[in-house]
Short mmCIF file of C-alpha atoms in Angstrom, two decimals:
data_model
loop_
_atom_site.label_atom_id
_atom_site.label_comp_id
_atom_site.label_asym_id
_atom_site.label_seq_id
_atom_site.Cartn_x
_atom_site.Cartn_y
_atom_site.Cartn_z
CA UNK A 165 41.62 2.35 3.63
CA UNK A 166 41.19 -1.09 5.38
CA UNK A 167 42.09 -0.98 9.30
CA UNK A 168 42.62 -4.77 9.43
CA UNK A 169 41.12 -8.04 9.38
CA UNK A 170 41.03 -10.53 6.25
CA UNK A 171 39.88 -10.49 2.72
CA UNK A 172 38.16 -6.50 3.14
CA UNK A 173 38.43 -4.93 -0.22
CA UNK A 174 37.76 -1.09 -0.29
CA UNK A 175 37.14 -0.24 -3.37
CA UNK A 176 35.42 3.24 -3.96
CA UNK A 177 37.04 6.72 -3.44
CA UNK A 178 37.81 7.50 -0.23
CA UNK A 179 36.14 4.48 1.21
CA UNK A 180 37.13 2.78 4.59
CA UNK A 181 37.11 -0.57 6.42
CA UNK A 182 37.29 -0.82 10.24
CA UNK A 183 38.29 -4.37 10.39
CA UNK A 184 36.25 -7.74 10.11
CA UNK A 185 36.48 -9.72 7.32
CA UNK A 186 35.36 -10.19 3.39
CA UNK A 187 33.85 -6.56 3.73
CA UNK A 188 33.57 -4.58 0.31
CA UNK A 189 33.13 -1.09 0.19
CA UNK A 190 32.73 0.28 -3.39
CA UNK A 191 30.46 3.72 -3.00
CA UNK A 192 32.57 6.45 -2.69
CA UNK A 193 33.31 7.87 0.68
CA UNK A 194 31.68 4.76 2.12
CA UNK A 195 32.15 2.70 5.74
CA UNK A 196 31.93 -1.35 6.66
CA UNK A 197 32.77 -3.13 9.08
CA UNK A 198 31.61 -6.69 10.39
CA UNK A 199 31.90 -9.93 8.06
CA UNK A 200 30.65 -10.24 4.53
CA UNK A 201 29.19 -6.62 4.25
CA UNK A 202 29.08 -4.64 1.48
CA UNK A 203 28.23 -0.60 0.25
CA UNK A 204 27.61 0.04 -2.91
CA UNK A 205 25.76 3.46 -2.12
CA UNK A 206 27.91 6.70 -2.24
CA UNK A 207 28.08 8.10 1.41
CA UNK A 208 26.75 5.02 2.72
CA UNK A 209 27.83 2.59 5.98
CA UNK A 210 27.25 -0.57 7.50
CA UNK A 211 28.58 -0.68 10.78
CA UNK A 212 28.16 -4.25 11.58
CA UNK A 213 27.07 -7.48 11.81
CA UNK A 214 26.73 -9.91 8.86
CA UNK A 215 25.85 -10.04 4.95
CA UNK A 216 23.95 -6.56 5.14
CA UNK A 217 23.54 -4.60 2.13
CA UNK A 218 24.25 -0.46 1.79
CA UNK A 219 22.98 0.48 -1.23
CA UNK A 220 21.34 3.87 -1.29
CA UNK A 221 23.19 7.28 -1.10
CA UNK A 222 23.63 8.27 1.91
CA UNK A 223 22.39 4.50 3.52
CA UNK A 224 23.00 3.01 6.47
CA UNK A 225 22.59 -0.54 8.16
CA UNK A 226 23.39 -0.47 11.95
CA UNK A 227 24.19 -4.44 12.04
CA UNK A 228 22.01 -7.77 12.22
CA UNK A 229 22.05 -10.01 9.69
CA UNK A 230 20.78 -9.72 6.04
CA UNK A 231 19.58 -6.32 6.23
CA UNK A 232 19.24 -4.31 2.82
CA UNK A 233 19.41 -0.30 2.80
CA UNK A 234 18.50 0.15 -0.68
CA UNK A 235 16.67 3.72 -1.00
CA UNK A 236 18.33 6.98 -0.96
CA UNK A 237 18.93 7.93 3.00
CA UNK A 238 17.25 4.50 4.13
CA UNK A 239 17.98 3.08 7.31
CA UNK A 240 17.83 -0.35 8.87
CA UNK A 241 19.12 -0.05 12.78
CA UNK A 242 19.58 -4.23 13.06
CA UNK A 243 17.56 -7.38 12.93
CA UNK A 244 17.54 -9.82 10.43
CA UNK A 245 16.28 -9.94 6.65
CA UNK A 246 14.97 -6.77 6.78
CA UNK A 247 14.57 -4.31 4.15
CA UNK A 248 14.11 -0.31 3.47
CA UNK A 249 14.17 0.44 -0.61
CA UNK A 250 12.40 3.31 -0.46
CA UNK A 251 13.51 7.13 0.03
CA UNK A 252 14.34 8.39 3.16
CA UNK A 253 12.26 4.92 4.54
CA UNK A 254 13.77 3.10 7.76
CA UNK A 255 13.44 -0.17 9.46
CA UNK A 256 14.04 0.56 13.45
CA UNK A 257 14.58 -3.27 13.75
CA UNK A 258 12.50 -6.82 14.58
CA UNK A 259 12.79 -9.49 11.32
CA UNK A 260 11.69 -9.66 7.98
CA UNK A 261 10.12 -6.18 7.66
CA UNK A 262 9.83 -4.21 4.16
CA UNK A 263 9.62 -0.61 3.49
CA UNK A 264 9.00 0.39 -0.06
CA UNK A 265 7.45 3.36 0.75
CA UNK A 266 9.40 6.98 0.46
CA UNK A 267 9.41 8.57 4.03
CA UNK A 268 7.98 5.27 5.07
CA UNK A 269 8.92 3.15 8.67
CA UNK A 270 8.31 -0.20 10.38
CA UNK A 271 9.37 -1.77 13.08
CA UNK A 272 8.60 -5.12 14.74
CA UNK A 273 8.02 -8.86 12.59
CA UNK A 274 6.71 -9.30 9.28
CA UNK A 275 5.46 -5.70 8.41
CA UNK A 276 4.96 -4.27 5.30
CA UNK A 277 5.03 -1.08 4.10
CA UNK A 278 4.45 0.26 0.40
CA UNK A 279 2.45 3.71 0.96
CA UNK A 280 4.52 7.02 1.29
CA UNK A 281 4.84 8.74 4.44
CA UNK A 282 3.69 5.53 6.30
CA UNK A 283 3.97 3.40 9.09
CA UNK A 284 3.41 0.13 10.43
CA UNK A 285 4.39 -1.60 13.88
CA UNK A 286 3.39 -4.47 15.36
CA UNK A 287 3.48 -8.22 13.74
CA UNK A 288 2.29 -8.91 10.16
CA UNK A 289 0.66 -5.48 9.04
CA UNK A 290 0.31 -4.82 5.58
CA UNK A 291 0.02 -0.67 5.01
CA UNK A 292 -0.44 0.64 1.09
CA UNK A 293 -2.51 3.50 1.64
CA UNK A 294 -0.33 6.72 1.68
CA UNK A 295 -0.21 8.55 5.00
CA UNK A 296 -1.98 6.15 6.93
CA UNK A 297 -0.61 4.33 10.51
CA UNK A 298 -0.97 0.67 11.50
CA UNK A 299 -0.39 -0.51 14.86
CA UNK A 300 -0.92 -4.98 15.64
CA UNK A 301 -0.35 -6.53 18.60
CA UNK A 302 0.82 -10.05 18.45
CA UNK A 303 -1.96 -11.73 17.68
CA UNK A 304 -1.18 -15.38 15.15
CA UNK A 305 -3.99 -14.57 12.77
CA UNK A 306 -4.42 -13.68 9.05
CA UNK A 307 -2.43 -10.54 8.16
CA UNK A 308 -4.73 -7.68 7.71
CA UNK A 309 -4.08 -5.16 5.10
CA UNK A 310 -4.84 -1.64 5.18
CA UNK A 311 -5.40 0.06 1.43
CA UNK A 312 -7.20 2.77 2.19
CA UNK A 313 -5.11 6.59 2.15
CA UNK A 314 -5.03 8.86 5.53
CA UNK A 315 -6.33 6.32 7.98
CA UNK A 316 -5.07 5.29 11.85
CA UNK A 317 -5.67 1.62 12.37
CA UNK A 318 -4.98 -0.23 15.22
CA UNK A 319 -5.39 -4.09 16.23
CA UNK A 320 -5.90 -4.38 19.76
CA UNK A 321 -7.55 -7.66 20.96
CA UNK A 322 -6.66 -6.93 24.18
CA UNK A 323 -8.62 -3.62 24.26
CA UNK A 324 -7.84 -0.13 23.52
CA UNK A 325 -7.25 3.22 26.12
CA UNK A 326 -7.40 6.34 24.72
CA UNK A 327 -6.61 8.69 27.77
CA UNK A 328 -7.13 12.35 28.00
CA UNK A 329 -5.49 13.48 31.31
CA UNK A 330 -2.17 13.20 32.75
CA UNK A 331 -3.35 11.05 35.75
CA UNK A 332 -4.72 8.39 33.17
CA UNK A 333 -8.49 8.33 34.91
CA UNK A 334 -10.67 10.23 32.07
CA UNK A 335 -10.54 8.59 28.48
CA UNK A 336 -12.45 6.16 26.40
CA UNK A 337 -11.78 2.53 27.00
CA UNK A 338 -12.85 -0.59 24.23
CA UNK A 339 -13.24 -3.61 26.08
CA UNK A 340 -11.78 -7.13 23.99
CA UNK A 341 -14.09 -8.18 21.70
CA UNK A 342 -16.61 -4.61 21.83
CA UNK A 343 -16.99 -1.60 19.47
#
């Protein structure tokens, strides 16, 4: 079914097409709408935007621009040239993240994540190491990589808080630069 707009080819089995135009929706019971989309993945939606890429079963891009759900249940809400080609891995949003990982997430610029049941967040972190978290800030420098399996990492070079009451006046504090 194509609800209007121009050149929107619906293709698969009980596909549909809200409007927009050169949309292609070939997975069967599969959603686009937007310009230049496509769904390839059974089940699977984009629901905006431009040139993003369904892929998966059961995928779903949200909009931005050259997003790719690729993995089974993978999710990319928006942004641009982002990616989530693992299982059940999702990409809340920023630019040119990856998520290989299955059960994997990222969110923010330049992440990578290729470790199961991972996450990364921030600018320009690199996570392998299965069941691990890595938090940057925004800091311009290298990219640093975390390999290692089970591990909480976190970049801070403005400091780190770790509070342990409510009213935020008993913790542990890291000053720039100390350890």
């Amino acid at each position: 079914v194509v609800g209007g707009g121009e050149s929107n080819v619906a293709g698969g089995l009980y596909s549909a097409i809200a409007g927009g135009s050169e949309n292609n929706t070939l997975g069967q019971y599969s959603f686009a709408a937007g310009n230049g989309n496509f769904v390839d993945g059974n089940f699977g939606s984009v629901s905006g935007g431009q040139h993003n890429f369904a892929g998966g079963s059961h995928s779903v891009v949200g909009g931005g621009q050259l997003n790719a759900a690729a993995g089974s249940h993978a999710v990319v809400s928006g942004g641009k040239d982002n990616s989530a080609s693992g299982s059940h891995s999702s990409v809340a949003g920023g630019d040119d993240n990856s998520v290989s990982g299955n059960y994997s997430f990222t969110a923010g610029q330049d992440n990578v994540v290729s470790g199961d049941y991972s996450v990364a967040l921030g600018r320009a972190s690199v996570v392998s190491g299965s069941g691990s978290f890595f938090w940057r800030d925004s800091t311009n420098e290298g990219t640093p990589q975390l390999f290692a399996n089970n591990r909480f990492v976190t970049v801070a070079s403005g400091g780190v808080r770790f509070w342990t009451n409510p009213e935020l006046s008993t913790g542990a504090i890291l000053a720039p630069g100390s350890g």
